mmCIF file of C-alpha atoms in Angstrom:
data_model
loop_
_atom_site.group_PDB
_atom_site.id
_atom_site.type_symbol
_atom_site.label_atom_id
_atom_site.label_comp_id
_atom_site.label_asym_id
_atom_site.label_seq_id
_atom_site.Cartn_x
_atom_site.Cartn_y
_atom_site.Cartn_z
ATOM 1 C CA MET I 1 0.005 -0.031 -0.019
ATOM 2 C CA ALA I 2 1.110 3.558 -0.592
ATOM 3 C CA ASP I 3 2.751 4.984 2.494
ATOM 4 C CA GLU I 4 1.361 7.951 4.346
ATOM 5 C CA ALA I 5 3.796 10.352 2.713
ATOM 6 C CA ASN I 6 2.570 9.335 -0.715
ATOM 7 C CA THR I 7 -0.996 9.527 0.382
ATOM 8 C CA ALA I 8 -0.525 13.049 1.797
ATOM 9 C CA GLN I 9 1.453 14.167 -1.235
ATOM 10 C CA SER I 10 -1.212 13.056 -3.689
ATOM 11 C CA GLY I 11 -4.061 14.736 -1.704
ATOM 12 C CA ARG I 12 -6.564 12.769 -3.765
ATOM 13 C CA LEU I 13 -8.167 9.646 -2.396
ATOM 14 C CA HIS I 14 -9.769 6.911 -4.460
ATOM 15 C CA PRO I 15 -13.577 7.434 -4.304
ATOM 16 C CA LEU I 16 -14.274 3.694 -4.021
ATOM 17 C CA SER I 17 -12.092 3.100 -0.947
ATOM 18 C CA ALA I 18 -14.598 4.491 1.568
ATOM 19 C CA ALA I 19 -17.398 2.336 0.162
ATOM 20 C CA LEU I 20 -15.207 -0.712 0.410
ATOM 21 C CA GLN I 21 -13.867 -0.163 3.936
ATOM 22 C CA PRO I 22 -16.490 -2.469 5.514
ATOM 23 C CA LEU I 23 -15.393 -5.252 3.148
ATOM 24 C CA PHE I 24 -11.742 -4.643 3.922
ATOM 25 C CA ARG I 25 -12.355 -4.768 7.670
ATOM 26 C CA ARG I 26 -13.826 -8.224 7.381
ATOM 27 C CA HIS I 27 -10.378 -9.370 6.182
ATOM 28 C CA PRO I 28 -7.958 -8.095 8.813
ATOM 29 C CA GLY I 29 -5.005 -9.674 6.943
ATOM 30 C CA SER I 30 -5.442 -7.251 4.105
ATOM 31 C CA THR I 31 -3.017 -4.328 3.931
ATOM 32 C CA VAL I 32 -5.837 -2.278 2.363
ATOM 33 C CA GLN I 33 -7.912 -2.254 5.525
ATOM 34 C CA SER I 34 -6.799 1.087 7.002
ATOM 35 C CA GLN I 35 -5.888 3.349 4.107
ATOM 36 C CA ALA I 36 -7.525 4.756 1.017
ATOM 37 C CA ILE I 37 -5.934 4.190 -2.355
ATOM 38 C CA PRO I 38 -4.464 7.322 -3.929
ATOM 39 C CA PHE I 39 -5.181 8.069 -7.589
ATOM 40 C CA TYR I 40 -2.461 6.964 -9.997
ATOM 41 C CA ASP I 41 -0.741 4.930 -7.327
ATOM 42 C CA LEU I 42 0.576 1.695 -8.821
ATOM 43 C CA LYS I 43 1.121 0.000 -5.442
ATOM 44 C CA GLY I 44 -2.510 0.822 -4.639
ATOM 45 C CA TYR I 45 -3.601 -1.087 -7.697
ATOM 46 C CA LEU I 46 -1.307 -3.933 -6.818
ATOM 47 C CA ASP I 47 -2.961 -4.100 -3.412
ATOM 48 C CA ILE I 48 -6.301 -4.463 -5.153
ATOM 49 C CA PHE I 49 -4.993 -7.625 -6.826
ATOM 50 C CA TRP I 50 -3.491 -8.795 -3.574
ATOM 51 C CA LEU I 51 -6.860 -8.446 -1.947
ATOM 52 C CA TYR I 52 -8.477 -10.456 -4.734
ATOM 53 C CA SER I 53 -6.008 -13.332 -4.191
ATOM 54 C CA THR I 54 -6.444 -13.145 -0.413
ATOM 55 C CA LEU I 55 -10.212 -13.602 -0.874
ATOM 56 C CA ALA I 56 -9.631 -16.495 -3.276
ATOM 57 C CA MET I 57 -11.450 -14.654 -5.995
ATOM 58 C CA ASN I 58 -10.844 -15.591 -9.651
ATOM 59 C CA ILE I 59 -11.019 -13.864 -12.953
ATOM 60 C CA ARG I 60 -14.018 -15.914 -13.950
ATOM 61 C CA GLN I 61 -16.074 -14.657 -11.090
ATOM 62 C CA LEU I 62 -15.226 -11.031 -11.881
ATOM 63 C CA ARG I 63 -16.182 -11.599 -15.504
ATOM 64 C CA TYR I 64 -19.523 -13.091 -14.328
ATOM 65 C CA ILE I 65 -20.564 -10.128 -12.090
ATOM 66 C CA SER I 66 -19.465 -7.682 -14.752
ATOM 67 C CA ALA I 67 -21.446 -9.440 -17.459
ATOM 68 C CA VAL I 68 -24.521 -9.706 -15.314
ATOM 69 C CA ALA I 69 -24.448 -5.967 -14.513
ATOM 70 C CA ARG I 70 -23.776 -5.171 -18.224
ATOM 71 C CA HIS I 71 -26.820 -7.215 -19.294
ATOM 72 C CA GLY I 72 -29.248 -5.504 -16.923
ATOM 73 C CA LEU I 73 -29.187 -8.305 -14.277
ATOM 74 C CA ASN I 74 -30.306 -10.834 -16.895
ATOM 75 C CA VAL I 75 -28.266 -13.877 -15.827
ATOM 76 C CA SER I 76 -29.344 -15.916 -18.919
ATOM 77 C CA ALA I 77 -28.091 -13.174 -21.302
ATOM 78 C CA ALA I 78 -24.899 -12.869 -19.326
ATOM 79 C CA ALA I 79 -24.313 -16.627 -19.416
ATOM 80 C CA GLU I 80 -24.979 -16.746 -23.182
ATOM 81 C CA SER I 81 -22.478 -13.902 -23.769
ATOM 82 C CA LEU I 82 -19.880 -15.805 -21.836
ATOM 83 C CA TYR I 83 -20.629 -19.206 -23.522
ATOM 84 C CA THR I 84 -21.490 -20.872 -20.250
ATOM 85 C CA SER I 85 -24.590 -22.002 -18.312
ATOM 86 C CA GLN I 86 -26.917 -19.901 -16.241
ATOM 87 C CA PRO I 87 -26.644 -22.198 -13.158
ATOM 88 C CA GLY I 88 -22.820 -21.981 -13.325
ATOM 89 C CA VAL I 89 -22.904 -18.153 -13.371
ATOM 90 C CA SER I 90 -25.392 -18.027 -10.416
ATOM 91 C CA LYS I 91 -23.335 -20.448 -8.388
ATOM 92 C CA GLN I 92 -20.095 -18.538 -8.954
ATOM 93 C CA ILE I 93 -21.749 -15.223 -7.971
ATOM 94 C CA ARG I 94 -23.041 -16.760 -4.742
ATOM 95 C CA GLN I 95 -19.615 -18.130 -3.958
ATOM 96 C CA LEU I 96 -18.056 -14.686 -4.533
ATOM 97 C CA GLU I 97 -20.686 -13.028 -2.240
ATOM 98 C CA ASP I 98 -20.051 -15.617 0.459
ATOM 99 C CA GLU I 99 -16.303 -15.033 0.232
ATOM 100 C CA LEU I 100 -16.718 -11.284 0.402
ATOM 101 C CA GLY I 101 -19.280 -11.507 3.152
ATOM 102 C CA THR I 102 -21.659 -9.100 1.449
ATOM 103 C CA GLN I 103 -24.314 -9.115 -1.307
ATOM 104 C CA ILE I 104 -23.455 -7.807 -4.720
ATOM 105 C CA PHE I 105 -27.030 -8.279 -6.003
ATOM 106 C CA GLU I 106 -30.411 -8.174 -4.269
ATOM 107 C CA ARG I 107 -32.826 -10.891 -5.142
ATOM 108 C CA ASN I 108 -36.488 -11.668 -5.271
ATOM 109 C CA GLY I 109 -36.523 -15.426 -5.220
ATOM 110 C CA ARG I 110 -34.112 -16.477 -7.940
ATOM 111 C CA LYS I 111 -34.384 -13.265 -9.842
ATOM 112 C CA LEU I 112 -31.829 -10.473 -9.370
ATOM 113 C CA THR I 113 -33.552 -7.194 -8.745
ATOM 114 C CA ARG I 114 -30.834 -4.652 -8.298
ATOM 115 C CA VAL I 115 -27.237 -4.005 -7.576
ATOM 116 C CA THR I 116 -26.477 -3.271 -3.872
ATOM 117 C CA PRO I 117 -24.407 -0.116 -2.928
ATOM 118 C CA ALA I 118 -21.445 -2.391 -2.094
ATOM 119 C CA GLY I 119 -22.039 -4.247 -5.357
ATOM 120 C CA LYS I 120 -21.716 -1.117 -7.367
ATOM 121 C CA ALA I 121 -18.307 -0.434 -5.875
ATOM 122 C CA ILE I 122 -17.188 -4.038 -6.302
ATOM 123 C CA ILE I 123 -18.391 -4.243 -9.959
ATOM 124 C CA GLU I 124 -16.510 -1.031 -10.811
ATOM 125 C CA LEU I 125 -13.331 -2.437 -9.233
ATOM 126 C CA ALA I 126 -13.882 -5.739 -11.032
ATOM 127 C CA ASN I 127 -14.201 -3.909 -14.380
ATOM 128 C CA ARG I 128 -10.972 -2.104 -13.747
ATOM 129 C CA ALA I 129 -9.237 -5.351 -12.766
ATOM 130 C CA LEU I 130 -10.494 -7.101 -15.961
ATOM 131 C CA ILE I 131 -9.130 -4.318 -18.061
ATOM 132 C CA GLU I 132 -5.769 -4.675 -16.349
ATOM 133 C CA VAL I 133 -5.794 -8.440 -16.883
ATOM 134 C CA ASP I 134 -6.234 -7.847 -20.610
ATOM 135 C CA THR I 135 -3.433 -5.315 -20.445
ATOM 136 C CA ILE I 136 -1.154 -7.910 -18.929
ATOM 137 C CA ARG I 137 -1.987 -10.280 -21.794
ATOM 138 C CA GLU I 138 -1.190 -7.551 -24.358
ATOM 139 C CA ALA I 139 2.126 -6.823 -22.690
ATOM 140 C CA ALA I 140 3.047 -10.531 -22.774
ATOM 141 C CA LEU I 141 2.102 -10.798 -26.480
ATOM 142 C CA GLU I 142 4.183 -7.703 -27.234
ATOM 143 C CA PHE I 143 7.334 -9.493 -26.084
ATOM 144 C CA SER I 144 6.489 -12.983 -27.331
ATOM 145 C CA ASP I 145 5.179 -12.043 -30.805
ATOM 146 C CA PRO I 146 4.981 -8.281 -31.585
ATOM 147 C CA THR I 147 3.424 -8.770 -34.982
ATOM 148 C CA LEU I 148 0.470 -10.929 -33.819
ATOM 149 C CA GLY I 149 -2.709 -9.620 -32.166
ATOM 150 C CA LYS I 150 -5.782 -7.510 -32.689
ATOM 151 C CA LEU I 151 -6.451 -3.749 -32.879
ATOM 152 C CA SER I 152 -9.897 -2.465 -31.995
ATOM 153 C CA ILE I 153 -10.803 0.973 -33.248
ATOM 154 C CA ALA I 154 -13.932 3.011 -32.627
ATOM 155 C CA ALA I 155 -14.733 5.755 -35.115
ATOM 156 C CA SER I 156 -17.666 7.837 -36.538
ATOM 157 C CA HIS I 157 -19.120 6.887 -39.921
ATOM 158 C CA THR I 158 -17.338 9.749 -41.584
ATOM 159 C CA GLN I 159 -13.957 8.616 -40.186
ATOM 160 C CA ALA I 160 -14.551 4.979 -40.988
ATOM 161 C CA ARG I 161 -15.863 5.622 -44.525
ATOM 162 C CA TYR I 162 -13.506 8.397 -45.677
ATOM 163 C CA ALA I 163 -10.397 8.849 -43.379
ATOM 164 C CA LEU I 164 -9.524 5.245 -42.388
ATOM 165 C CA PRO I 165 -9.595 3.025 -45.494
ATOM 166 C CA SER I 166 -6.262 4.020 -46.922
ATOM 167 C CA VAL I 167 -4.655 3.955 -43.396
ATOM 168 C CA ILE I 168 -5.986 0.485 -42.670
ATOM 169 C CA LYS I 169 -4.905 -0.762 -46.071
ATOM 170 C CA ARG I 170 -1.291 0.328 -45.383
ATOM 171 C CA PHE I 171 -1.452 -1.060 -41.860
ATOM 172 C CA VAL I 172 -2.655 -4.499 -42.979
ATOM 173 C CA ILE I 173 0.187 -4.732 -45.498
ATOM 174 C CA LYS I 174 2.630 -4.090 -42.666
ATOM 175 C CA TYR I 175 0.911 -6.275 -40.092
ATOM 176 C CA PRO I 176 -0.944 -9.054 -41.881
ATOM 177 C CA ARG I 177 -1.304 -11.021 -38.660
ATOM 178 C CA VAL I 178 -3.041 -8.240 -36.762
ATOM 179 C CA ALA I 179 -6.813 -8.433 -36.995
ATOM 180 C CA ILE I 180 -8.641 -5.058 -37.253
ATOM 181 C CA GLN I 181 -11.956 -4.685 -35.411
ATOM 182 C CA LEU I 182 -13.793 -1.502 -36.408
ATOM 183 C CA HIS I 183 -16.698 -0.174 -34.285
ATOM 184 C CA GLN I 184 -18.863 2.720 -35.349
ATOM 185 C CA GLY I 185 -20.848 5.056 -33.069
ATOM 186 C CA THR I 186 -21.506 8.544 -31.837
ATOM 187 C CA PRO I 187 -18.563 10.460 -30.344
ATOM 188 C CA LEU I 188 -19.912 9.752 -26.848
ATOM 189 C CA GLN I 189 -20.256 6.022 -27.551
ATOM 190 C CA ILE I 190 -16.768 6.046 -29.006
ATOM 191 C CA ALA I 191 -15.260 7.728 -25.933
ATOM 192 C CA GLU I 192 -17.110 5.298 -23.650
ATOM 193 C CA LEU I 193 -15.843 2.285 -25.527
ATOM 194 C CA ALA I 194 -12.317 3.501 -25.020
ATOM 195 C CA MET I 195 -12.853 4.301 -21.366
ATOM 196 C CA GLU I 196 -14.213 0.818 -20.705
ATOM 197 C CA GLY I 197 -11.299 -0.833 -22.396
ATOM 198 C CA LYS I 198 -13.468 -2.276 -25.203
ATOM 199 C CA VAL I 199 -11.443 -0.681 -27.955
ATOM 200 C CA ASP I 200 -7.770 0.278 -28.168
ATOM 201 C CA LEU I 201 -8.176 3.486 -30.106
ATOM 202 C CA ALA I 202 -10.980 6.060 -30.428
ATOM 203 C CA ILE I 203 -11.242 8.525 -33.234
ATOM 204 C CA ALA I 204 -13.733 11.355 -33.130
ATOM 205 C CA THR I 205 -14.224 15.076 -33.419
ATOM 206 C CA GLU I 206 -16.351 15.827 -30.392
ATOM 207 C CA ALA I 207 -16.941 14.429 -26.865
ATOM 208 C CA LEU I 208 -13.501 12.982 -26.212
ATOM 209 C CA GLU I 209 -12.403 16.110 -24.270
ATOM 210 C CA HIS I 210 -15.037 15.246 -21.590
ATOM 211 C CA PHE I 211 -13.124 12.133 -20.484
ATOM 212 C CA GLU I 212 -10.118 13.063 -18.301
ATOM 213 C CA ASP I 213 -8.666 9.518 -18.387
ATOM 214 C CA LEU I 214 -8.440 9.540 -22.157
ATOM 215 C CA VAL I 215 -5.186 10.761 -23.861
ATOM 216 C CA MET I 216 -6.430 12.858 -26.774
ATOM 217 C CA LEU I 217 -4.071 13.790 -29.588
ATOM 218 C CA PRO I 218 -4.969 16.101 -32.504
ATOM 219 C CA CYS I 219 -4.709 14.489 -35.961
ATOM 220 C CA TYR I 220 -6.052 16.884 -38.546
ATOM 221 C CA ARG I 221 -8.418 19.751 -39.149
ATOM 222 C CA TRP I 222 -11.305 19.572 -41.637
ATOM 223 C CA HIS I 223 -13.726 22.000 -43.255
ATOM 224 C CA ARG I 224 -17.379 21.703 -44.188
ATOM 225 C CA THR I 225 -19.059 21.775 -47.550
ATOM 226 C CA VAL I 226 -22.603 22.860 -48.441
ATOM 227 C CA ILE I 227 -24.143 20.352 -50.835
ATOM 228 C CA VAL I 228 -27.231 20.903 -53.043
ATOM 229 C CA PRO I 229 -28.606 19.335 -56.212
ATOM 230 C CA ASN I 230 -27.187 20.769 -59.426
ATOM 231 C CA GLY I 231 -29.123 23.816 -60.509
ATOM 232 C CA HIS I 232 -30.091 24.845 -56.974
ATOM 233 C CA PRO I 233 -30.339 28.658 -56.325
ATOM 234 C CA LEU I 234 -27.338 28.559 -53.944
ATOM 235 C CA CYS I 235 -25.045 27.483 -56.765
ATOM 236 C CA ALA I 236 -25.352 30.926 -58.214
ATOM 237 C CA ILE I 237 -24.329 32.812 -55.028
ATOM 238 C CA ASN I 238 -20.677 33.788 -54.940
ATOM 239 C CA PRO I 239 -19.474 34.194 -52.334
ATOM 240 C CA LEU I 240 -21.747 31.983 -50.310
ATOM 241 C CA THR I 241 -23.060 33.539 -47.091
ATOM 242 C CA LEU I 242 -24.516 32.092 -43.881
ATOM 243 C CA LYS I 243 -27.608 34.223 -44.299
ATOM 244 C CA ALA I 244 -28.260 32.690 -47.785
ATOM 245 C CA VAL I 245 -27.785 29.182 -46.396
ATOM 246 C CA SER I 246 -30.079 29.896 -43.376
ATOM 247 C CA GLU I 247 -33.004 30.739 -45.692
ATOM 248 C CA HIS I 248 -33.221 27.059 -46.763
ATOM 249 C CA PRO I 249 -34.168 23.934 -44.771
ATOM 250 C CA LEU I 250 -30.971 22.101 -43.660
ATOM 251 C CA ALA I 251 -29.856 18.579 -43.573
ATOM 252 C CA THR I 252 -26.763 17.863 -41.441
ATOM 253 C CA TYR I 253 -25.282 15.856 -38.554
ATOM 254 C CA VAL I 254 -27.090 15.282 -35.357
ATOM 255 C CA PHE I 255 -25.988 17.423 -32.445
ATOM 256 C CA GLY I 256 -22.750 16.308 -30.732
ATOM 257 C CA PHE I 257 -21.636 14.440 -33.856
ATOM 258 C CA THR I 258 -18.875 15.263 -36.346
ATOM 259 C CA GLY I 259 -18.338 18.864 -35.351
ATOM 260 C CA ARG I 260 -22.024 19.797 -35.213
ATOM 261 C CA SER I 261 -21.415 22.194 -32.275
ATOM 262 C CA GLN I 262 -19.164 24.346 -34.369
ATOM 263 C CA LEU I 263 -21.905 24.651 -37.030
ATOM 264 C CA ASP I 264 -24.536 25.763 -34.420
ATOM 265 C CA SER I 265 -22.083 28.226 -32.923
ATOM 266 C CA ALA I 266 -21.541 29.908 -36.348
ATOM 267 C CA PHE I 267 -25.196 30.531 -36.891
ATOM 268 C CA ARG I 268 -25.689 31.859 -33.288
ATOM 269 C CA LYS I 269 -22.713 34.198 -33.752
ATOM 270 C CA HIS I 270 -24.476 35.867 -36.694
ATOM 271 C CA GLY I 271 -27.894 35.919 -34.980
ATOM 272 C CA LEU I 272 -29.358 33.352 -37.402
ATOM 273 C CA GLU I 273 -31.668 30.611 -36.644
ATOM 274 C CA PRO I 274 -31.079 27.542 -38.900
ATOM 275 C CA LYS I 275 -34.076 25.577 -40.150
ATOM 276 C CA LEU I 276 -33.203 21.971 -39.396
ATOM 277 C CA ALA I 277 -35.215 19.755 -41.636
ATOM 278 C CA PHE I 278 -33.248 16.506 -41.284
ATOM 279 C CA THR I 279 -30.369 15.221 -39.108
ATOM 280 C CA ALA I 280 -28.376 11.979 -39.325
ATOM 281 C CA THR I 281 -25.090 10.477 -38.185
ATOM 282 C CA ASP I 282 -24.147 9.315 -41.647
ATOM 283 C CA ALA I 283 -22.895 11.703 -44.357
ATOM 284 C CA ASP I 284 -24.023 9.302 -47.112
ATOM 285 C CA ILE I 285 -27.570 9.321 -45.711
ATOM 286 C CA ILE I 286 -27.546 13.153 -45.638
ATOM 287 C CA LYS I 287 -26.497 13.156 -49.272
ATOM 288 C CA THR I 288 -29.335 10.823 -50.175
ATOM 289 C CA TYR I 289 -31.913 13.116 -48.603
ATOM 290 C CA VAL I 290 -30.348 16.198 -50.190
ATOM 291 C CA ARG I 291 -30.897 14.477 -53.551
ATOM 292 C CA SER I 292 -34.571 13.991 -52.649
ATOM 293 C CA GLY I 293 -34.909 17.735 -52.136
ATOM 294 C CA ILE I 294 -35.448 17.677 -48.402
ATOM 295 C CA GLY I 295 -32.965 20.490 -47.798
ATOM 296 C CA VAL I 296 -29.496 21.936 -48.161
ATOM 297 C CA GLY I 297 -26.744 19.574 -46.845
ATOM 298 C CA ILE I 298 -23.919 20.590 -44.633
ATOM 299 C CA ILE I 299 -21.295 17.816 -44.283
ATOM 300 C CA ALA I 300 -17.512 17.246 -43.906
ATOM 301 C CA ARG I 301 -15.655 18.143 -47.082
ATOM 302 C CA MET I 302 -13.907 14.841 -47.022
ATOM 303 C CA ALA I 303 -17.327 13.124 -47.388
ATOM 304 C CA VAL I 304 -17.855 14.472 -50.885
ATOM 305 C CA ASP I 305 -16.846 11.967 -53.567
ATOM 306 C CA ASP I 306 -15.937 13.817 -56.748
ATOM 307 C CA GLU I 307 -16.514 10.670 -58.858
ATOM 308 C CA LYS I 308 -19.822 9.468 -57.350
ATOM 309 C CA ASP I 309 -21.422 12.756 -56.354
ATOM 310 C CA THR I 310 -21.525 14.421 -59.778
ATOM 311 C CA ASP I 311 -25.281 15.141 -59.408
ATOM 312 C CA LEU I 312 -24.506 17.352 -56.440
ATOM 313 C CA CYS I 313 -23.083 20.847 -56.345
ATOM 314 C CA ALA I 314 -20.452 21.133 -53.528
ATOM 315 C CA LEU I 315 -19.975 24.683 -52.309
ATOM 316 C CA ASP I 316 -16.976 25.598 -50.224
ATOM 317 C CA ALA I 317 -18.039 26.514 -46.684
ATOM 318 C CA SER I 318 -14.536 27.038 -45.161
ATOM 319 C CA GLY I 319 -15.231 30.768 -44.856
ATOM 320 C CA LEU I 320 -18.547 30.174 -43.075
ATOM 321 C CA PHE I 321 -17.589 27.721 -40.326
ATOM 322 C CA GLU I 322 -14.459 27.356 -38.118
ATOM 323 C CA PRO I 323 -12.619 24.119 -38.910
ATOM 324 C CA SER I 324 -13.069 21.197 -36.610
ATOM 325 C CA THR I 325 -10.190 19.002 -35.258
ATOM 326 C CA SER I 326 -10.352 15.225 -35.291
ATOM 327 C CA LYS I 327 -8.511 13.474 -32.507
ATOM 328 C CA ILE I 328 -7.302 10.037 -31.688
ATOM 329 C CA GLY I 329 -7.554 8.861 -28.086
ATOM 330 C CA PHE I 330 -6.894 5.943 -25.846
ATOM 331 C CA ARG I 331 -7.064 5.041 -22.150
ATOM 332 C CA ARG I 332 -4.236 6.679 -20.200
ATOM 333 C CA ALA I 333 -3.568 3.393 -18.338
ATOM 334 C CA ALA I 334 -3.654 1.306 -21.553
ATOM 335 C CA PHE I 335 -0.686 -0.644 -22.743
ATOM 336 C CA LEU I 336 -0.041 0.248 -26.392
ATOM 337 C CA ARG I 337 1.293 -2.452 -28.539
ATOM 338 C CA GLY I 338 4.090 -1.518 -30.942
ATOM 339 C CA TYR I 339 1.679 -1.848 -33.902
ATOM 340 C CA SER I 340 -0.771 0.552 -32.124
ATOM 341 C CA TYR I 341 1.930 3.268 -32.179
ATOM 342 C CA ASP I 342 2.456 2.515 -35.877
ATOM 343 C CA PHE I 343 -1.207 2.811 -36.604
ATOM 344 C CA ILE I 344 -1.413 6.148 -34.837
ATOM 345 C CA GLU I 345 1.515 7.476 -36.876
ATOM 346 C CA LEU I 346 0.048 6.155 -40.106
ATOM 347 C CA PHE I 347 -3.154 8.029 -39.301
ATOM 348 C CA ALA I 348 -1.345 11.225 -38.174
ATOM 349 C CA PRO I 349 2.256 11.281 -39.277
ATOM 350 C CA HIS I 350 3.222 13.930 -36.756
ATOM 351 C CA LEU I 351 2.292 11.628 -33.890
ATOM 352 C CA LYS I 352 5.629 9.852 -33.454
ATOM 353 C CA ARG I 353 5.979 7.403 -30.632
ATOM 354 C CA GLU I 354 8.105 9.757 -28.528
ATOM 355 C CA LEU I 355 5.480 12.471 -28.770
ATOM 356 C CA VAL I 356 2.684 10.095 -27.855
ATOM 357 C CA ASP I 357 4.613 8.871 -24.817
ATOM 358 C CA THR I 358 5.250 12.415 -23.702
ATOM 359 C CA ALA I 359 1.519 13.206 -23.951
ATOM 360 C CA VAL I 360 0.676 10.127 -21.817
ATOM 361 C CA GLN I 361 2.796 11.547 -18.979
ATOM 362 C CA LEU I 362 0.780 14.755 -18.900
ATOM 363 C CA ARG I 363 -2.326 14.661 -16.851
ATOM 364 C CA THR I 364 -4.599 17.386 -18.308
ATOM 365 C CA LYS I 365 -5.649 18.688 -21.728
ATOM 366 C CA ALA I 366 -4.134 22.021 -20.729
ATOM 367 C CA ALA I 367 -0.745 20.385 -20.327
ATOM 368 C CA VAL I 368 -1.004 18.419 -23.589
ATOM 369 C CA ASP I 369 -2.147 21.210 -25.894
ATOM 370 C CA PRO I 370 1.200 23.141 -25.821
ATOM 371 C CA LEU I 371 2.892 20.073 -27.348
ATOM 372 C CA PHE I 372 1.079 20.806 -30.619
ATOM 373 C CA VAL I 373 1.362 24.567 -30.781
ATOM 374 C CA ASP I 374 4.018 24.480 -33.487
ATOM 375 C CA VAL I 375 2.589 21.502 -35.296
ATOM 376 C CA ASP I 376 0.936 22.278 -38.672
ATOM 377 C CA LEU I 377 -1.918 19.750 -38.734
ATOM 378 C CA PRO I 378 -3.152 18.621 -42.148
ATOM 379 C CA VAL I 379 -6.297 20.381 -43.322
ATOM 380 C CA TYR I 380 -9.012 18.586 -45.326
#
């Protein structure tokens, strides 16, 4: 356990420690019983694992309670996701509760009805422990076979469809034995997947900055384009103005998605109220509805395909809206495989391994931002 000097120096105590004190006191042999665990204290985390071994817990039990909580207390669904039987899951959870001396779940007969207060703290610690177990596996693989493994990436549709294909193609050529898993979602979903350790890398334009435990690195800036069917009245306006755009129904991204907040801010700054007729998360869907005449589209410029979108008139909107910055992020405590560093650099050539490692050591966005003051990010 961290000594008193370290605890006093950190000044920040782990929020779960108080909730778990009753459990620790039931096991007087544990070194965790009398002190809280400081944030970022490695020895504190090791004591968590020491406690698990003292209580004869096993990884399977932790996976079971995590899965049950994740599946809304549906033991059958949890068992199915773990490729095991419902009775086996129930038995292991009971054994864990007996060992801990406290209930993780409340029951009505055989049915689980809710997670107890102690259970919430235990499940959160279990989730953290499971992430660290996976990290240990990744570290072992890095030294036994650095070119074998998997890389999970979460990205928005625009990133997955337009920014990533060439990068992934080059990566697969270099690492043919690394399987790519690509997840799509909203920026918030993407950030949560990274925080929960379900993906290795998260790529998005918004929402990542709200998660302090994610390291977020700027990759490139991008502009917007106004799209309309050929022959639309806006095609004749040069230069294009926000006022002219605001006079038409708009089709664009949903709020909080692909730089949408920048778009809303631009209209507010000029005292204009946009007429939103249609919103979607997918630029290709927006283009489809623009073709149908539902409204004027505003999408990322990279989402315009010069070969396939010849029936649309793409109008430069770089003078109307501030550019947005796409970032790549990962959990601060994550172990990055060598090929993960290579993927990051393929996606953003200025993000060399040394720069990435430097950013990991810095704890806040305010500390990371100066690293990139003199970096000329690509603009699309």
